[in-house]
Short mmCIF file of C-alpha atoms in Angstrom, two decimals:
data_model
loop_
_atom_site.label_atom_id
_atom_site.label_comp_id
_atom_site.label_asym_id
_atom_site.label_seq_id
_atom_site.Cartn_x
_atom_site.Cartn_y
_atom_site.Cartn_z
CA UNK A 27 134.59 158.40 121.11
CA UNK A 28 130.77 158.07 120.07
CA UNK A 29 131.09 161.94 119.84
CA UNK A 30 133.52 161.68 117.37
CA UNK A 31 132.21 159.40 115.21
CA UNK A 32 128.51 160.55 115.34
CA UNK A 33 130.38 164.20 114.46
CA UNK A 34 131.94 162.05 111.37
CA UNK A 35 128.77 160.70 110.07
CA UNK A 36 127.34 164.03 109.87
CA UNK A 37 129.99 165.50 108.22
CA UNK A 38 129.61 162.90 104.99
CA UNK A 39 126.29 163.43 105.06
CA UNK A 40 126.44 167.13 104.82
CA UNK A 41 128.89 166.29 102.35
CA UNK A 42 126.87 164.15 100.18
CA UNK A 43 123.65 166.33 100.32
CA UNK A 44 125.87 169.08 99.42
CA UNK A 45 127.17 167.38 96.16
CA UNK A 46 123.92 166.28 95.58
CA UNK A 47 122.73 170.02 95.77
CA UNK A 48 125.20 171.17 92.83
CA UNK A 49 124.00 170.50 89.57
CA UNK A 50 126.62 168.46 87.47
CA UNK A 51 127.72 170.54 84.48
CA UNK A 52 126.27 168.80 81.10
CA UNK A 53 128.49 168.33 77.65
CA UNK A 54 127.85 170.27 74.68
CA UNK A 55 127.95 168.13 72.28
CA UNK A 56 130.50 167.81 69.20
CA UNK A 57 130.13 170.67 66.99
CA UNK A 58 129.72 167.53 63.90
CA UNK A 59 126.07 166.83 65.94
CA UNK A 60 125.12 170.38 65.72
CA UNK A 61 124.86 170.31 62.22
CA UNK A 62 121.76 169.25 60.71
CA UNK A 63 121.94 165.77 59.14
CA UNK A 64 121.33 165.50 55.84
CA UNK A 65 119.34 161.83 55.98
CA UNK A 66 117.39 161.05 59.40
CA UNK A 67 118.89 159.46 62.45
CA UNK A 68 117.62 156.33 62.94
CA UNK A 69 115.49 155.76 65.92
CA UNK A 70 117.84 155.14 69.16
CA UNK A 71 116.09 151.97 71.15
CA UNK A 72 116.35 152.68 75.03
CA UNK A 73 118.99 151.23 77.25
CA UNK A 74 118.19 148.51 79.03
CA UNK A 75 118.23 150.42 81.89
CA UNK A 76 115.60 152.66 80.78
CA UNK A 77 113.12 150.06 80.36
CA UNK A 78 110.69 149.41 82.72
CA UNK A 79 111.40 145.71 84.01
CA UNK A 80 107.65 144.10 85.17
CA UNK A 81 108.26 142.94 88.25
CA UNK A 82 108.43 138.90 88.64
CA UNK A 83 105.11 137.06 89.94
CA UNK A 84 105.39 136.04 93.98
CA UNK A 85 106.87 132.39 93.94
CA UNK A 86 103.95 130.25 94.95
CA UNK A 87 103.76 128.95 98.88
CA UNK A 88 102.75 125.64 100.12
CA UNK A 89 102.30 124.68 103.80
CA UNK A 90 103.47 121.27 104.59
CA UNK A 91 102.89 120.22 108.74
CA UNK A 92 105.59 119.46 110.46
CA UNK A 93 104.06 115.84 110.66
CA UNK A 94 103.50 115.08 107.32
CA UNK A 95 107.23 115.47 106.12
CA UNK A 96 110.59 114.96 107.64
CA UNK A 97 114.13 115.35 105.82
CA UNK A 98 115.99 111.65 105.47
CA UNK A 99 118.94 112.12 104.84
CA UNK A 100 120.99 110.87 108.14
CA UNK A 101 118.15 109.13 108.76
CA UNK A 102 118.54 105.18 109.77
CA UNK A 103 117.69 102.52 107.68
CA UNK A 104 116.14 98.75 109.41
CA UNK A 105 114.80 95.95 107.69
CA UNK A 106 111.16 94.92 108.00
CA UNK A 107 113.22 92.53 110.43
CA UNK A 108 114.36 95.14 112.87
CA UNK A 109 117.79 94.91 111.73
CA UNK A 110 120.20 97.52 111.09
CA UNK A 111 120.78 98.44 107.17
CA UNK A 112 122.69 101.67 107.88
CA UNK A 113 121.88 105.79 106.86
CA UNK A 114 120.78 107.28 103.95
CA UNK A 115 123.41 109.43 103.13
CA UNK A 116 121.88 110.44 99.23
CA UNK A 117 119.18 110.32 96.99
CA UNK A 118 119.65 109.79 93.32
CA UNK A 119 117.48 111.22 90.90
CA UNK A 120 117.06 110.69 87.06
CA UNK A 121 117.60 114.40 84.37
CA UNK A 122 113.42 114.80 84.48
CA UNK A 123 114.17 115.07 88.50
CA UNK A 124 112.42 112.08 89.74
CA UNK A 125 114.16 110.73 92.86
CA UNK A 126 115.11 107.04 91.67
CA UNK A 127 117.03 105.60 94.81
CA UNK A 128 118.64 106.27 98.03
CA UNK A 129 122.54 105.73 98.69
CA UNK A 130 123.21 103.90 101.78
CA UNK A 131 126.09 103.97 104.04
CA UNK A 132 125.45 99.83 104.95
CA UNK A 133 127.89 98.05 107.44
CA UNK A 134 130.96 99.06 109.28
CA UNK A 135 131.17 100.73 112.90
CA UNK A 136 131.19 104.15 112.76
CA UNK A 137 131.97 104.91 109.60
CA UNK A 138 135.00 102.38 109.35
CA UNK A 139 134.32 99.15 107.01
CA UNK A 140 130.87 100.67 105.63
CA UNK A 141 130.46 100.90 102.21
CA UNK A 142 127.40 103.17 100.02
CA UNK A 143 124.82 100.56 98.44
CA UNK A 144 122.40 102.01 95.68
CA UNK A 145 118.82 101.00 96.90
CA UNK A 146 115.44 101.15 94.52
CA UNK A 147 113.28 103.95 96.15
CA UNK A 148 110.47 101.84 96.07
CA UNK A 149 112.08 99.53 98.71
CA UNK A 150 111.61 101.93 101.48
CA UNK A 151 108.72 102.74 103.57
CA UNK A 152 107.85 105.30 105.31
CA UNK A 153 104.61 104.69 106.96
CA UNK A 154 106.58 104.88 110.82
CA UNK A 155 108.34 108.06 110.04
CA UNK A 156 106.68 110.39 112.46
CA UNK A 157 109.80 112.24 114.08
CA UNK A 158 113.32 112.35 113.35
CA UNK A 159 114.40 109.39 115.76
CA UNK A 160 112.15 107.03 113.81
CA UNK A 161 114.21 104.91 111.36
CA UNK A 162 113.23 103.98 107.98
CA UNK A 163 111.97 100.64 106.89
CA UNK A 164 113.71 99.10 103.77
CA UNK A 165 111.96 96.25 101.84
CA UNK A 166 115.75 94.12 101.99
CA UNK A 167 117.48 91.69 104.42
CA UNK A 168 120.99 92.31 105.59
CA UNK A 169 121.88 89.33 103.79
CA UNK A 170 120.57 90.64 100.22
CA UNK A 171 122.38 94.44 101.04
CA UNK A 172 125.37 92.64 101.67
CA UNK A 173 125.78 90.41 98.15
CA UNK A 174 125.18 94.23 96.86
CA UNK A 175 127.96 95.87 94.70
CA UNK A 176 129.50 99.32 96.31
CA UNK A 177 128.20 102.78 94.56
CA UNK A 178 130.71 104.53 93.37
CA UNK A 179 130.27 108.28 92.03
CA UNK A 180 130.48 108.87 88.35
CA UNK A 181 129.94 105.22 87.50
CA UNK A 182 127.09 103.17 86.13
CA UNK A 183 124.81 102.68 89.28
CA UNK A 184 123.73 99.21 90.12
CA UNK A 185 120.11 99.58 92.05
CA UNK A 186 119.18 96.96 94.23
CA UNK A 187 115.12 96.69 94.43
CA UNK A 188 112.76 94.50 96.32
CA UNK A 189 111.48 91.74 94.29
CA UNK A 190 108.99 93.25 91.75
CA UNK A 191 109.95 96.94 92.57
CA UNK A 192 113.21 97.05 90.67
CA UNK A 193 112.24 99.07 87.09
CA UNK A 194 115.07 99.26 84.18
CA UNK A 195 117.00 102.75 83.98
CA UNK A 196 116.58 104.32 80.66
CA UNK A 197 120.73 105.13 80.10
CA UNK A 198 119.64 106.87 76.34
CA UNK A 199 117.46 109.69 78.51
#
Protein backbone atom coordinates (compact mmCIF):
# COMPACT_ATOMS: atom_id res chain seq x y z
CA UNK A 1 0.00 0.00 0.00
CA UNK A 2 2.85 2.61 0.92
CA UNK A 3 4.37 1.25 -2.40
CA UNK A 4 1.61 2.36 -4.22
CA UNK A 5 1.15 5.53 -3.08
CA UNK A 6 4.87 6.59 -2.79
CA UNK A 7 4.80 5.19 -6.74
CA UNK A 8 1.75 7.87 -7.09
CA UNK A 9 3.50 10.79 -5.68
CA UNK A 10 6.25 10.36 -8.01
CA UNK A 11 4.32 10.06 -10.85
CA UNK A 12 2.66 13.84 -10.31
CA UNK A 13 5.75 15.00 -9.66
CA UNK A 14 7.33 13.80 -12.80
CA UNK A 15 4.28 15.10 -14.15
CA UNK A 16 4.48 18.54 -12.92
CA UNK A 17 8.29 19.01 -13.60
CA UNK A 18 7.50 17.80 -16.95
CA UNK A 19 4.83 20.57 -17.65
CA UNK A 20 6.94 22.83 -16.06
CA UNK A 21 9.77 21.83 -18.59
CA UNK A 22 7.54 22.78 -21.78
CA UNK A 23 7.50 26.24 -22.54
CA UNK A 24 3.82 27.61 -22.79
CA UNK A 25 3.19 28.85 -26.33
CA UNK A 26 2.81 32.90 -26.21
CA UNK A 27 -0.09 34.98 -28.29
CA UNK A 28 0.70 37.02 -31.16
CA UNK A 29 -0.95 39.74 -30.70
CA UNK A 30 -3.98 41.31 -32.81
CA UNK A 31 -2.82 42.27 -36.12
CA UNK A 32 -4.67 46.14 -35.06
CA UNK A 33 -1.43 46.26 -32.32
CA UNK A 34 1.01 45.56 -34.99
CA UNK A 35 0.39 48.60 -36.64
CA UNK A 36 2.18 51.56 -35.60
CA UNK A 37 0.00 54.04 -33.67
CA UNK A 38 -0.36 57.13 -34.95
CA UNK A 39 -0.38 59.20 -31.31
CA UNK A 40 1.70 57.49 -28.34
CA UNK A 41 0.37 54.90 -25.97
CA UNK A 42 0.07 56.17 -22.82
CA UNK A 43 2.29 54.81 -20.18
CA UNK A 44 0.75 51.35 -18.75
CA UNK A 45 1.19 51.60 -14.65
CA UNK A 46 2.20 48.02 -13.32
CA UNK A 47 -0.23 45.58 -11.84
CA UNK A 48 -0.42 45.44 -8.50
CA UNK A 49 1.11 42.36 -8.59
CA UNK A 50 4.14 43.59 -10.13
CA UNK A 51 4.93 45.93 -7.49
CA UNK A 52 7.22 45.26 -5.02
CA UNK A 53 5.16 45.23 -1.61
CA UNK A 54 7.84 46.45 1.44
CA UNK A 55 7.49 44.06 3.75
CA UNK A 56 5.51 45.13 7.14
CA UNK A 57 7.76 46.14 10.31
CA UNK A 58 7.96 43.05 13.10
CA UNK A 59 4.96 43.77 15.55
CA UNK A 60 6.66 44.96 18.69
CA UNK A 61 7.11 42.26 21.80
CA UNK A 62 6.68 42.87 25.40
CA UNK A 63 7.45 40.35 28.19
CA UNK A 64 5.03 40.45 30.96
CA UNK A 65 5.98 37.63 34.10
CA UNK A 66 3.71 35.33 34.75
CA UNK A 67 3.35 37.14 38.23
CA UNK A 68 2.69 40.42 37.31
CA UNK A 69 -0.58 39.68 35.23
CA UNK A 70 -3.32 37.17 35.38
CA UNK A 71 -6.55 37.02 33.04
CA UNK A 72 -9.98 37.87 35.25
CA UNK A 73 -12.40 36.95 33.64
CA UNK A 74 -13.98 33.80 35.69
CA UNK A 75 -12.26 35.13 38.28
CA UNK A 76 -14.23 35.56 41.84
CA UNK A 77 -15.24 38.62 43.18
CA UNK A 78 -15.33 39.22 47.56
CA UNK A 79 -15.91 42.23 49.34
CA UNK A 80 -13.23 43.91 51.45
CA UNK A 81 -15.56 41.88 53.97
CA UNK A 82 -14.73 38.43 52.77
CA UNK A 83 -18.02 37.99 51.31
CA UNK A 84 -18.97 36.54 48.15
CA UNK A 85 -19.93 39.21 45.23
CA UNK A 86 -19.86 36.63 42.41
CA UNK A 87 -17.44 36.32 38.83
CA UNK A 88 -16.47 38.66 36.49
CA UNK A 89 -17.87 37.44 33.53
CA UNK A 90 -16.98 40.96 31.20
CA UNK A 91 -15.27 44.01 30.99
CA UNK A 92 -16.76 47.03 29.39
CA UNK A 93 -14.80 49.45 27.68
CA UNK A 94 -15.57 53.00 26.27
CA UNK A 95 -14.89 53.65 21.76
CA UNK A 96 -11.12 55.20 22.79
CA UNK A 97 -10.71 51.45 24.40
CA UNK A 98 -10.35 52.26 27.97
CA UNK A 99 -11.75 49.42 30.11
CA UNK A 100 -14.59 51.34 32.16
CA UNK A 101 -16.19 48.45 34.33
CA UNK A 102 -16.49 44.85 34.94
CA UNK A 103 -19.91 42.83 34.50
CA UNK A 104 -20.64 40.65 37.34
CA UNK A 105 -22.53 37.52 37.54
CA UNK A 106 -23.74 38.55 41.53
CA UNK A 107 -26.09 36.10 43.48
CA UNK A 108 -27.79 32.89 42.65
CA UNK A 109 -26.35 29.19 43.10
CA UNK A 110 -24.78 28.06 40.28
CA UNK A 111 -25.80 30.07 37.81
CA UNK A 112 -29.63 29.90 38.78
CA UNK A 113 -31.13 33.30 40.39
CA UNK A 114 -27.79 35.36 39.53
CA UNK A 115 -28.13 38.29 37.72
CA UNK A 116 -24.95 40.58 35.73
CA UNK A 117 -24.36 43.95 37.81
CA UNK A 118 -22.24 46.74 35.99
CA UNK A 119 -19.41 47.62 38.53
CA UNK A 120 -17.01 50.98 38.24
CA UNK A 121 -13.47 49.54 37.50
CA UNK A 122 -12.11 51.57 40.01
CA UNK A 123 -13.96 49.53 42.73
CA UNK A 124 -11.79 46.56 42.36
CA UNK A 125 -8.46 45.78 43.67
CA UNK A 126 -6.11 43.78 42.78
CA UNK A 127 -3.26 44.01 45.11
CA UNK A 128 -3.97 39.90 46.33
CA UNK A 129 -4.13 38.65 42.83
CA UNK A 130 -1.06 36.51 42.71
CA UNK A 131 -2.46 33.16 41.09
CA UNK A 132 -5.57 32.22 39.54
CA UNK A 133 -7.33 30.85 42.81
CA UNK A 134 -6.99 34.27 44.40
CA UNK A 135 -10.31 36.20 44.21
CA UNK A 136 -10.70 39.75 43.53
CA UNK A 137 -11.46 42.40 46.05
CA UNK A 138 -14.39 44.80 45.14
CA UNK A 139 -14.70 48.19 46.99
CA UNK A 140 -18.89 47.22 47.60
CA UNK A 141 -20.96 45.35 50.25
CA UNK A 142 -23.38 42.66 49.27
CA UNK A 143 -25.97 44.85 50.46
CA UNK A 144 -25.04 47.89 47.99
CA UNK A 145 -24.59 45.06 44.80
CA UNK A 146 -27.84 43.91 45.64
CA UNK A 147 -30.06 47.46 45.51
CA UNK A 148 -28.03 47.40 41.96
CA UNK A 149 -30.11 47.41 38.69
CA UNK A 150 -29.41 44.16 36.27
CA UNK A 151 -27.07 44.90 33.00
CA UNK A 152 -28.65 44.19 30.21
CA UNK A 153 -26.80 44.12 26.66
CA UNK A 154 -27.55 46.86 24.24
CA UNK A 155 -29.02 49.13 26.90
CA UNK A 156 -27.88 52.22 28.73
CA UNK A 157 -25.45 50.76 31.44
CA UNK A 158 -25.99 51.79 34.98
CA UNK A 159 -22.29 51.60 36.79
CA UNK A 160 -22.24 51.14 40.29
CA UNK A 161 -18.87 52.81 41.87
CA UNK A 162 -17.48 53.05 45.32
CA UNK A 163 -18.17 56.27 46.90
CA UNK A 164 -15.92 58.89 45.16
CA UNK A 165 -14.80 56.47 42.32
CA UNK A 166 -17.94 56.61 40.25
CA UNK A 167 -16.98 59.26 37.10
CA UNK A 168 -19.97 60.39 34.58
CA UNK A 169 -20.00 58.46 31.08
CA UNK A 170 -19.67 60.82 28.26
CA UNK A 171 -22.93 59.22 26.04
CA UNK A 172 -22.04 62.16 23.06
CA UNK A 173 -18.35 60.28 22.59
Amino acid sequence: MVILVAAALLTCAGVRAADDAVPSPTPSPPPAAQATPATPAPPVAAAPKEQAKEPSPPPSVTVIGARDAHGILGRDVRSSANEDMGRIVDVIVDRDGKVRAAVIDFGGFLGVGSRKIVVDWNALRFAGVSSKSDSITLDLNKQQVSAAPEYKEDTPLIVLGAAGNLHPWDYEH
